[in-house]
Amino acid sequence: VRRLQDVGEQAWIARLVRRLAAGGRDRRVIVGPGDDAAVLRSGSRPLLLTTDSLVEGVHFRAGWLTPAGLGRRAFAVNASDLAAMGGTPTFALLALEAPARTPAADLETLAVGFASAARRAGARLVGGNLVAGPRLGVGATLLGEAPGRVVTRAGARPGDVLYVTGTLGGAGLVVRRLAAGGRGRLPEPPCRLAAGGLLARVARAMIDVSDGLLQDLGHLCRASGVGAEVHAERLPVARSCRRVLEDRAAVFAATAGEDYELLVAIPPGSGRTLERLRPRLGCRLTAVGRVVRGRPRVRLLDGAGRTCRVVRPGFDHFA
Amino acid sequence: VRRLQDVGEQAWIARLVRRLAAGGRDRRVIVGPGDDAAVLRSGSRPLLLTTDSLVEGVHFRAGWLTPAGLGRRAFAVNASDLAAMGGTPTFALLALEAPARTPAADLETLAVGFASAARRAGARLVGGNLVAGPRLGVGATLLGEAPGRVVTRAGARPGDVLYVTGTLGGAGLVVRRLAAGGRGRLPEPPCRLAAGGLLARVARAMIDVSDGLLQDLGHLCRASGVGAEVHAERLPVARSCRRVLEDRAAVFAATAGEDYELLVAIPPGSGRTLERLRPRLGCRLTAVGRVVRGRPRVRLLDGAGRTCRVVRPGFDHFA
């Protein structure tokens, strides 16, 4: 019997998505399973729908987050999926699982933290669910819309320039330190909703970097039917990460995940439009590589143009 | 410190809903947290949004359901929430949690069972999520629409007649037998989407009976600001339940839950319209009581008009 641990999360999902697609298309579905969010035909403009969850012992441990911080994070990781399509959230659901011994006020603070984060992003918490369970689990669903173009993972073409917002490796480093028993809190994911909406005007493809840049870029490449090259020395590695990991910082930053930054493929001719948008993004935007012809392989290149050896391109729940 | 087990699921949710409501209204939200589904303004017709999850060891145990049956059930319990508002599902998300040792094919069969159930109801599985966890958990979100009127829990008035679809107590009896170590499978929840859509034409208030008729009727009463009386001997008690529990069958059927039937408050003057709809409901519809003036108290009356003693009106995850 092949188990999830033999197959891996990514491969399991890819197989299911293919099997579901074989069931035939539905003209109400613009983008189905397998992208950052689903895009649905409903009325005059498309709806976006996405879900993601944070589970104690898997995504965080007790003490890594305050109750309010955990609520805000559950919103942020879902908003990141909408941002990666150029969308913006409108409504949210919160599905909680908690042990009976959980302080009632803590769980309320968590829910209010989620609702406040939603409100700041222009969305409303409109419902949810609470069940008993052995440890804390926070599932969220966001419904959203796209003011302009919707950008998927598919659409990147050879020659496109790959950009990434913000910095990489800082959050992953904190997770590594906390997982090793260190003290501190998980940093809050950045909000890239504004940047995502602006970048959607010029992007051919976009994805959020949650599991590791190389792995998430791999998803974009497979969806687009292209390969990619990333230059290690061009990566916007977080200062903390560079200081602690020195010459191992770039590979770490390219694979650690937890960044919730946006990775964008932009045609080389869009440079001037991009420069006009840049001041309004609210974050750095760094060219890190390019899309190349060929099979969906992602190569991390060192300063001499050699391929860096990467043991694991990113996070997989089961691999 | 007050813990969830001190407060109870229902009271915790009620408090959170009040706190969220105090944050001010949003004109895009027609029905917010606290009903079977949220009702949202979006384009020309309202959207419905709901989420519910099934967790191993809480809602079921290994062996109570086949993988495909668990997938179908996860869809059905959510569809039931839409049915209770007169809605119908259009799109679905599936959020899975599973141990690494889970056979990959079983989890795929579960997801395909969910997708098939969605398709039979006119909806599409458009996305989801998979995380590692200590035991199986199946969360689902449904987006829906209402072809006609949307019916909430609020709106019942004194004098309205209370009806319930199908039969009660049969599923609860199976759960009790299985929980005591008996063999067998959980029965599939009935699909009341068609009935819900038709009943929405005449209903003043509606709710689905998932946690126990008396408890769910209590929610309807609180939302409507009314009381209710239910006649034990009029309840459509499942034959299996009557046979096994004899004179305790009615109280069991009124409190056991797991039925996923609809409870509807209909004005007494709508009798003729109701009779016209009845043949198309696809299920029994039984008058079981009436809505009364006064505080939101639910009384179960015996044949002599005396109030039956009920220890627990229904299921609560923490109480």
XYZ file of N, CA, C and O in Angstrom, chain A residues 1-9 12-13 15-16 19-20 23-26 28-29 31-34 37-38 40-44 47 49-53 55 58-59 89-105 107-109 111-112 115 119 122-135 141-143 145 317-318, chain B residues 1-9 12-13 15-16 19-20 23-26 28-29 31-34 37-38 40-44 47 49-53 55 58-59 89-105 107-109 111-112 115 119 122-135 141-143 145 317-318:
680
model
N 0.852 -1.208 0.000
C 0.000 0.000 0.000
C 0.879 1.246 0.000
O 1.759 1.389 0.858
N 0.646 2.137 -0.950
C 1.385 3.402 -0.963
C 0.706 4.392 -0.014
O -0.492 4.635 -0.123
N 1.488 4.916 0.885
C 0.954 5.840 1.884
C 1.324 7.285 1.515
O 2.182 7.499 0.668
N 0.683 8.241 2.185
C 0.978 9.657 1.894
C 2.472 9.932 2.022
O 3.044 10.674 1.231
N 3.111 9.319 3.000
C 4.540 9.561 3.208
C 5.391 8.994 2.064
O 6.520 9.420 1.864
N 4.843 8.034 1.311
C 5.571 7.507 0.152
C 5.350 8.383 -1.077
O 6.203 8.452 -1.963
N 4.178 9.006 -1.133
C 3.785 9.757 -2.333
C 4.207 11.218 -2.227
O 4.715 11.800 -3.188
N 4.010 11.819 -1.063
C 4.315 13.244 -0.882
C 3.078 14.097 -1.149
O 2.226 13.725 -1.958
N 3.027 15.222 -0.461
C 1.878 16.129 -0.568
C 1.702 16.633 -1.998
O 0.610 16.570 -2.567
N 0.649 13.964 -4.482
C -0.724 13.512 -4.219
C -1.722 14.521 -4.778
O -2.697 14.159 -5.449
N -1.465 15.805 -4.502
C -2.373 16.848 -4.976
C -2.384 16.879 -6.504
O -3.449 16.956 -7.121
N -1.850 14.523 -8.604
C -2.592 13.383 -9.137
C -4.104 13.612 -9.012
O -4.871 13.345 -9.940
N -4.525 14.107 -7.838
C -5.959 14.358 -7.642
C -6.471 15.413 -8.619
O -7.549 15.267 -9.202
N -6.985 13.922 -11.908
C -8.163 13.041 -11.925
C -9.459 13.857 -11.951
O -10.409 13.509 -12.652
N -9.494 14.938 -11.193
C -10.696 15.785 -11.185
C -10.896 16.451 -12.548
O -12.013 16.572 -13.030
N -12.685 14.640 -15.297
C -14.144 14.565 -15.193
C -14.858 15.570 -16.071
O -16.092 15.619 -16.072
N -14.126 16.378 -16.814
C -14.763 17.327 -17.728
C -14.788 18.724 -17.148
O -14.660 18.917 -15.939
N -14.907 19.681 -18.024
C -14.867 21.078 -17.611
C -16.249 21.592 -17.234
O -17.262 21.009 -17.578
N -16.237 22.694 -16.518
C -17.477 23.358 -16.121
C -17.283 24.817 -16.513
O -16.304 25.440 -16.105
N -18.501 27.429 -15.549
C -18.501 28.399 -14.449
C -17.126 28.491 -13.783
O -16.878 29.415 -13.006
N -16.267 27.511 -14.051
C -14.951 27.475 -13.403
C -13.890 28.033 -14.353
O -13.575 27.424 -15.364
N -10.639 29.070 -13.220
C -9.439 28.368 -12.753
C -9.874 27.383 -11.673
O -10.463 27.789 -10.666
N -9.609 26.108 -11.891
C -10.026 25.073 -10.950
C -8.926 24.718 -9.971
O -8.019 25.513 -9.722
N -8.963 23.501 -9.415
C -7.991 23.109 -8.400
C -6.558 23.165 -8.930
O -6.322 22.893 -10.098
N -5.611 23.542 -8.068
C -4.199 23.478 -8.435
C -3.515 24.826 -8.528
O -2.298 24.882 -8.666
N -5.671 30.093 -5.869
C -7.082 30.197 -5.515
C -7.888 29.771 -6.737
O -7.385 29.785 -7.859
N -9.122 29.366 -6.495
C -10.020 29.080 -7.614
C -10.587 30.403 -8.119
O -10.764 31.353 -7.354
N -13.852 31.860 -10.260
C -15.182 31.379 -10.586
C -16.002 32.448 -11.289
O -15.947 33.620 -10.920
N -16.754 32.018 -12.281
C -17.640 32.926 -12.969
C -18.895 33.080 -12.121
O -19.525 32.097 -11.751
N -19.230 34.289 -11.774
C -20.420 34.521 -10.957
C -20.775 35.982 -11.138
O -20.074 36.845 -10.651
N -21.876 36.231 -11.861
C -22.244 37.616 -12.098
C -21.256 38.272 -13.043
O -20.644 37.623 -13.889
N -21.038 39.568 -12.859
C -20.265 40.331 -13.834
C -18.761 40.163 -13.665
O -18.013 40.209 -14.614
N -15.134 35.598 -9.131
C -14.917 35.424 -7.704
C -13.673 34.573 -7.505
O -13.402 33.671 -8.290
N -11.683 32.053 -4.612
C -12.005 31.260 -3.427
C -10.776 30.444 -3.040
O -10.194 29.758 -3.884
N -10.397 30.528 -1.774
C -9.194 29.801 -1.329
C -9.326 29.376 0.117
O -10.069 29.994 0.886
N -8.623 28.312 0.487
C -8.643 27.853 1.877
C -7.257 27.370 2.281
O -6.520 26.820 1.469
N -6.910 27.587 3.537
C -5.622 27.145 4.060
C -5.750 27.056 5.574
O -6.533 27.788 6.175
N -4.978 26.167 6.191
C -5.108 26.034 7.638
C -3.757 25.987 8.334
O -2.737 25.663 7.739
N -2.042 24.343 11.764
C -2.290 23.307 12.746
C -1.150 23.275 13.755
O 0.025 23.257 13.375
N 2.240 21.295 13.618
C 2.600 21.147 12.205
C 3.130 22.476 11.673
O 4.263 22.573 11.227
N 2.306 23.520 11.770
C 2.702 24.835 11.272
C 3.274 25.733 12.361
O 3.908 26.738 12.077
N -9.492 40.194 -0.739
C -10.541 39.449 -0.044
C -11.777 40.289 0.244
O -11.670 41.487 0.509
N -12.929 39.640 0.205
C -14.179 40.329 0.531
C -14.843 39.719 1.763
O -15.344 40.432 2.620
N -14.839 38.376 1.848
C -15.498 37.697 2.965
C -14.632 36.535 3.450
O -13.887 35.957 2.673
N -14.778 36.214 4.743
C -13.953 35.159 5.335
C -14.772 34.253 6.231
O -15.746 34.684 6.863
N -14.373 32.979 6.270
C -14.914 32.004 7.222
C -13.763 31.493 8.083
O -12.649 31.349 7.592
N -14.059 31.168 9.324
C -13.039 30.699 10.260
C -13.483 29.369 10.859
O -14.489 29.305 11.558
N -12.737 28.292 10.571
C -13.070 26.959 11.082
C -12.058 26.580 12.150
O -10.896 26.347 11.846
N -12.506 26.526 13.392
C -11.607 26.293 14.522
C -11.743 24.892 15.076
O -12.849 24.347 15.147
N -10.601 24.340 15.479
C -10.586 23.088 16.228
C -9.780 23.366 17.476
O -8.698 23.959 17.392
N -10.292 22.973 18.633
C -9.589 23.300 19.874
C -9.887 22.274 20.951
O -10.987 21.731 21.013
N -8.888 22.005 21.809
C -9.120 21.119 22.954
C -10.077 21.764 23.955
O -10.129 22.994 24.056
N -10.800 20.930 24.688
C -11.776 21.426 25.668
C -11.126 22.289 26.744
O -11.766 23.151 27.332
N -9.830 22.060 27.004
C -9.147 22.818 28.066
C -8.702 24.207 27.619
O -8.154 24.985 28.402
N -8.878 24.537 26.321
C -8.462 25.845 25.807
C -9.178 26.975 26.546
O -10.402 26.945 26.673
N -8.432 27.974 27.054
C -9.109 29.124 27.669
C -10.052 29.785 26.653
O -9.634 30.104 25.541
N -11.309 29.962 27.059
C -12.321 30.501 26.143
C -11.917 31.883 25.645
O -12.123 32.222 24.476
N -11.321 32.683 26.507
C -10.939 34.044 26.124
C -9.823 34.035 25.076
O -9.796 34.877 24.172
N -9.325 31.759 22.740
C -9.879 31.406 21.437
C -10.677 32.582 20.872
O -10.682 32.818 19.658
N -11.328 33.319 21.765
C -12.064 34.502 21.316
C -11.093 35.554 20.777
O -11.345 36.173 19.734
N -9.969 35.743 21.487
C -8.955 36.701 21.031
C -8.416 36.298 19.659
O -8.170 37.143 18.796
N -10.066 34.601 17.345
C -11.099 34.879 16.337
C -11.203 36.379 16.061
O -11.371 36.802 14.911
N -11.070 37.181 17.120
C -11.156 38.631 16.940
C -9.915 39.143 16.187
O -10.015 40.043 15.347
N -10.640 38.413 12.652
C -11.654 39.343 12.126
C -11.059 40.734 11.908
O -11.399 41.411 10.927
N -10.754 42.786 8.456
C -11.323 44.123 8.277
C -10.306 45.110 7.727
O -10.628 45.931 6.867
N -10.169 44.910 4.174
C -11.408 45.196 3.455
C -12.379 44.032 3.408
O -13.347 44.043 2.641
N -12.144 43.001 4.240
C -13.002 41.815 4.223
C -13.745 41.659 5.548
O -13.367 42.255 6.548
N -14.784 40.847 5.537
C -15.545 40.589 6.744
C -15.581 39.112 7.087
O -15.779 38.285 6.205
N -15.420 38.825 8.392
C -15.636 37.472 8.885
C -17.140 37.250 8.970
O -17.838 37.958 9.697
N -17.663 36.305 8.197
C -19.118 36.148 8.117
C -19.614 34.797 8.634
O -20.823 34.541 8.623
N -18.707 33.941 9.093
C -19.181 32.666 9.620
C -18.027 31.769 9.954
O -16.864 32.147 9.848
N -18.363 30.540 10.370
C -17.311 29.606 10.725
C -17.853 28.402 11.415
O -19.021 28.039 11.261
N -17.000 27.825 12.235
C -17.292 26.519 12.788
C -16.331 26.260 13.941
O -15.208 26.736 13.933
N -16.779 25.522 14.952
C -15.913 25.166 16.080
C -16.120 23.705 16.434
O -17.255 23.281 16.655
N -15.032 22.930 16.461
C -15.131 21.533 16.876
C -14.065 21.224 17.919
O -13.031 21.882 17.982
N -14.361 20.229 18.733
C -13.386 19.756 19.717
C -12.314 18.940 19.013
O -12.599 18.225 18.062
N -11.086 19.060 19.486
C -10.009 18.282 18.883
C -8.823 18.223 19.818
O -8.779 18.962 20.802
N -7.833 17.365 19.520
C -6.705 17.187 20.440
C -5.765 18.384 20.513
O -5.064 18.570 21.482
N -5.720 19.215 19.452
C -4.870 20.414 19.560
C -5.443 21.481 18.640
O -6.345 21.238 17.861
N -11.210 30.221 5.145
C -11.591 30.301 3.740
C -11.797 31.764 3.411
O -12.438 32.479 4.183
N -11.233 32.199 2.300
C -11.477 33.569 1.850
C -12.168 33.559 0.500
O -11.799 32.817 -0.404
N -13.173 34.415 0.406
C -13.801 34.714 -0.869
C -13.265 36.087 -1.262
O -13.078 36.950 -0.411
N -12.343 39.038 -4.762
C -12.568 39.444 -6.144
C -11.280 40.053 -6.681
O -10.336 40.279 -5.927
N 4.351 18.343 3.274
C 3.830 17.766 4.511
C 4.182 16.298 4.673
O 4.229 15.790 5.791
N 4.415 15.611 3.571
C 4.588 14.159 3.674
C 5.876 13.626 3.063
O 6.246 12.502 3.337
N -9.419 30.620 35.247
C -9.561 30.711 33.782
C -10.750 29.873 33.331
O -10.830 28.690 33.643
N -11.655 30.506 32.576
C -12.776 29.743 32.027
C -12.322 29.067 30.730
O -11.812 29.723 29.828
N -12.527 27.777 30.686
C -12.106 26.983 29.528
C -13.316 26.653 28.656
O -14.451 26.823 29.090
N -13.045 26.195 27.427
C -14.152 25.858 26.519
C -15.114 24.878 27.182
O -16.327 24.977 27.020
N -14.573 23.926 27.951
C -15.435 22.938 28.593
C -16.326 23.549 29.675
O -17.339 22.968 30.042
N -15.948 24.717 30.187
C -16.796 25.405 31.167
C -17.870 26.235 30.480
O -18.945 26.476 31.033
N -17.547 26.718 29.285
C -18.428 27.668 28.600
C -19.397 26.933 27.677
O -20.590 27.257 27.628
N -18.896 25.939 26.950
C -19.731 25.213 25.982
C -19.620 25.843 24.606
O -19.389 27.043 24.468
N -19.756 24.982 23.600
C -19.626 25.418 22.211
C -20.646 26.498 21.857
O -20.304 27.549 21.312
N -20.082 29.818 23.601
C -18.863 30.476 23.109
C -19.150 31.152 21.770
O -18.769 32.304 21.543
N -19.812 30.412 20.887
C -20.119 30.970 19.569
C -21.047 32.179 19.700
O -20.832 33.215 19.072
N -21.372 34.253 22.114
C -20.631 35.414 22.629
C -19.771 36.048 21.541
O -19.740 37.272 21.384
N -19.096 35.203 20.757
C -18.249 35.729 19.676
C -19.108 36.465 18.637
O -18.727 37.543 18.170
N -19.964 39.795 19.870
C -18.802 40.696 19.861
C -18.491 41.164 18.443
O -18.151 42.335 18.226
N -18.576 40.266 17.478
C -18.313 40.651 16.089
C -19.367 41.636 15.593
O -19.062 42.585 14.878
N -18.997 45.307 16.257
C -18.023 46.029 15.438
C -18.651 46.829 14.309
O -17.942 47.464 13.544
N -19.966 46.773 14.202
C -20.637 47.556 13.165
C -21.026 46.697 11.985
O -20.500 45.614 11.781
N -21.999 47.175 11.235
C -22.523 46.409 10.108
C -21.741 46.700 8.838
O -21.032 47.675 8.738
N -21.910 45.798 7.885
C -21.291 45.951 6.576
C -22.430 45.732 5.590
O -23.099 44.692 5.639
N -22.501 44.861 2.668
C -22.363 43.695 1.783
C -22.837 42.407 2.454
O -22.990 41.386 1.802
N -22.995 42.449 3.790
C -23.366 41.238 4.531
C -24.865 41.260 4.831
O -25.335 42.077 5.612
N -26.680 38.318 5.829
C -26.741 37.517 7.054
C -25.309 37.178 7.453
O -24.578 36.581 6.671
N -24.914 37.584 8.646
C -23.547 37.363 9.115
C -23.425 36.103 9.953
O -24.236 35.185 9.827
N -22.425 36.054 10.825
C -22.182 34.839 11.608
C -23.384 34.478 12.479
O -24.080 35.365 12.971
N -23.621 33.177 12.655
C -24.649 32.733 13.588
C -25.832 32.041 12.947
O -26.676 31.486 13.646
N -25.783 29.540 7.191
C -24.783 29.988 6.219
C -24.798 31.511 6.216
O -25.778 32.124 6.641
N -23.714 32.102 5.768
C -23.689 33.549 5.574
C -24.370 33.861 4.245
O -24.310 33.070 3.304
N -24.480 36.871 1.379
C -23.630 37.994 0.994
C -24.135 38.669 -0.259
O -24.575 38.001 -1.202
N -24.056 39.980 -0.268
C -24.421 40.746 -1.451
C -23.239 40.695 -2.412
O -22.119 41.051 -2.062
N -23.483 40.250 -3.610
C -22.407 40.166 -4.602
C -23.070 40.077 -5.958
O -23.676 39.062 -6.287
N -23.008 41.141 -6.724
C -23.667 41.143 -8.018
C -25.175 41.149 -7.849
O -25.700 41.679 -6.861
N -25.874 40.506 -8.763
C -27.329 40.638 -8.797
C -28.033 39.742 -7.791
O -29.078 40.086 -7.273
N -25.029 35.563 -2.494
C -24.201 34.370 -2.378
C -24.370 33.792 -0.987
O -24.519 34.533 -0.013
N -22.486 31.179 1.890
C -21.162 30.651 2.195
C -21.218 29.929 3.538
O -21.706 30.488 4.519
N -20.738 28.681 3.556
C -20.793 27.914 4.806
C -19.613 26.962 4.910
O -19.035 26.564 3.893
N -19.242 26.600 6.131
C -18.151 25.646 6.332
C -18.471 24.729 7.497
O -19.119 25.139 8.472
N -18.047 23.483 7.400
C -18.269 22.509 8.468
C -17.237 21.403 8.293
O -16.802 21.136 7.176
N -16.851 20.779 9.389
C -15.833 19.744 9.263
C -16.202 18.486 10.029
O -16.999 18.519 10.969
N -14.290 15.331 11.978
C -12.994 14.990 12.545
C -13.051 13.590 13.153
O -13.973 13.271 13.907
N -14.093 12.466 16.761
C -15.064 13.435 17.256
C -16.418 13.177 16.580
O -17.424 12.919 17.232
N -16.419 13.237 15.250
C -17.661 13.034 14.492
C -17.824 11.603 14.007
O -18.909 11.188 13.639
N -25.819 24.560 -3.669
C -24.371 24.772 -3.783
C -23.915 24.961 -5.226
O -24.459 24.348 -6.141
N -22.903 25.797 -5.407
C -22.325 26.004 -6.739
C -20.858 25.569 -6.783
O -20.427 24.963 -7.750
N -20.099 25.878 -5.736
C -18.674 25.556 -5.712
C -18.274 25.049 -4.328
O -18.875 25.452 -3.335
N -17.246 24.199 -4.294
C -16.819 23.601 -3.025
C -15.310 23.592 -2.901
O -14.585 23.483 -3.891
N -14.836 23.727 -1.656
C -13.428 23.546 -1.310
C -13.324 22.400 -0.306
O -14.215 22.238 0.529
N -12.227 21.663 -0.367
C -12.030 20.524 0.513
C -10.695 20.676 1.238
O -9.640 20.683 0.608
N -10.739 20.814 2.569
C -9.519 20.984 3.363
C -9.286 19.707 4.155
O -10.034 19.403 5.073
N -8.244 18.979 3.793
C -7.978 17.674 4.399
C -6.809 17.724 5.363
O -5.820 18.413 5.116
N -6.952 16.963 6.449
C -5.841 16.727 7.367
C -5.719 15.218 7.497
O -6.725 14.532 7.687
N -4.513 14.687 7.369
C -4.362 13.228 7.397
C -2.992 12.836 7.916
O -2.004 13.534 7.682
N -2.917 11.710 8.623
C -1.617 11.186 9.057
C -0.797 10.718 7.859
O -1.367 10.304 6.844
N 0.523 10.755 8.007
C 1.422 10.361 6.923
C 1.217 8.905 6.510
O 1.479 8.531 5.373
N 0.711 8.074 7.440
C 0.545 6.644 7.134
C -0.747 6.350 6.355
O -1.014 5.209 5.969
N -1.577 7.379 6.122
C -2.839 7.180 5.394
C -2.565 6.642 3.992
O -1.758 7.219 3.266
N -3.233 5.551 3.588
C -3.070 5.091 2.205
C -3.476 6.194 1.227
O -4.568 6.763 1.350
N -2.572 6.495 0.286
C -2.815 7.597 -0.643
C -4.095 7.378 -1.443
O -4.850 8.315 -1.693
N -4.347 6.114 -1.812
C -5.536 5.818 -2.616
C -6.825 6.063 -1.819
O -7.832 6.510 -2.370
N -7.320 8.321 0.534
C -7.580 9.754 0.624
C -8.072 10.284 -0.725
O -8.929 11.172 -0.782
N -7.543 9.703 -1.792
C -8.004 10.104 -3.127
C -9.467 9.701 -3.317
O -10.269 10.478 -3.839
N -9.808 8.485 -2.880
C -11.201 8.016 -2.978
C -12.122 8.936 -2.176
O -13.238 9.240 -2.600
N -11.622 12.164 -1.573
C -11.771 13.431 -2.305
C -12.674 13.259 -3.521
O -13.493 14.137 -3.828
N -12.530 12.132 -4.197
C -13.372 11.887 -5.374
C -14.833 11.666 -4.942
O -15.761 12.108 -5.622
N -16.133 15.074 -4.426
C -16.342 15.751 -5.710
C -17.570 15.204 -6.436
O -18.329 15.960 -7.059
N -20.930 17.182 -7.496
C -21.401 17.232 -8.873
C -22.873 16.823 -8.984
O -23.638 17.429 -9.727
N -24.978 19.622 -8.352
C -24.827 20.776 -9.245
C -23.657 21.674 -8.905
O -23.559 22.792 -9.399
N -22.743 21.183 -8.035
C -21.603 22.015 -7.598
C -20.291 21.402 -8.074
O -20.230 20.235 -8.435
N -19.242 22.199 -8.054
C -17.926 21.732 -8.447
C -16.910 21.913 -7.332
O -16.887 22.960 -6.695
N -16.070 20.879 -7.150
C -14.917 21.003 -6.263
C -13.858 21.810 -7.001
O -13.383 21.384 -8.057
N -13.503 22.973 -6.484
C -12.602 23.870 -7.217
C -11.274 24.122 -6.499
O -10.434 24.855 -7.016
N -11.085 23.517 -5.332
C -9.818 23.735 -4.657
C -9.818 23.124 -3.279
O -10.780 22.470 -2.880
N -8.709 23.334 -2.561
C -8.626 22.762 -1.231
C -7.242 22.852 -0.674
O -6.444 23.705 -1.065
N -6.944 21.915 0.203
C -5.743 22.008 0.999
C -5.495 20.654 1.657
O -6.433 19.935 1.959
N -4.224 20.320 1.865
C -3.876 19.066 2.544
C -2.765 19.332 3.537
O -1.725 19.902 3.171
N -2.977 18.957 4.800
C -1.926 19.099 5.801
C -1.752 17.792 6.561
O -2.683 16.986 6.659
N -0.569 17.591 7.091
C -0.295 16.433 7.932
C -0.927 16.649 9.300
O -0.948 17.768 9.807
N -1.443 15.601 9.896
C -2.030 15.728 11.220
C -2.147 14.371 11.879
O -1.962 13.354 11.219
N -2.452 14.331 13.173
C -2.468 13.056 13.897
C -3.624 12.130 13.502
O -3.543 10.933 13.690
N -4.735 12.722 12.995
C -5.807 11.845 12.529
C -6.584 12.556 11.446
O -6.388 13.730 11.191
N -15.926 23.742 2.553
C -16.588 25.036 2.421
C -17.449 24.972 1.169
O -16.989 24.502 0.137
N -18.675 25.425 1.283
C -19.531 25.506 0.102
C -19.930 26.942 -0.162
O -20.297 27.686 0.747
N -19.844 27.297 -1.436
C -20.392 28.559 -1.904
C -21.681 28.185 -2.617
O -21.750 27.160 -3.291
N -25.912 29.598 -4.029
C -26.822 30.697 -4.329
C -28.233 30.250 -3.975
O -28.466 29.083 -3.661
N -19.991 20.397 21.507
C -18.638 19.863 21.517
C -17.961 19.981 22.881
O -17.038 19.233 23.179
N -18.388 20.944 23.675
C -17.643 21.193 24.910
C -18.495 21.144 26.183
O -17.952 21.067 27.259
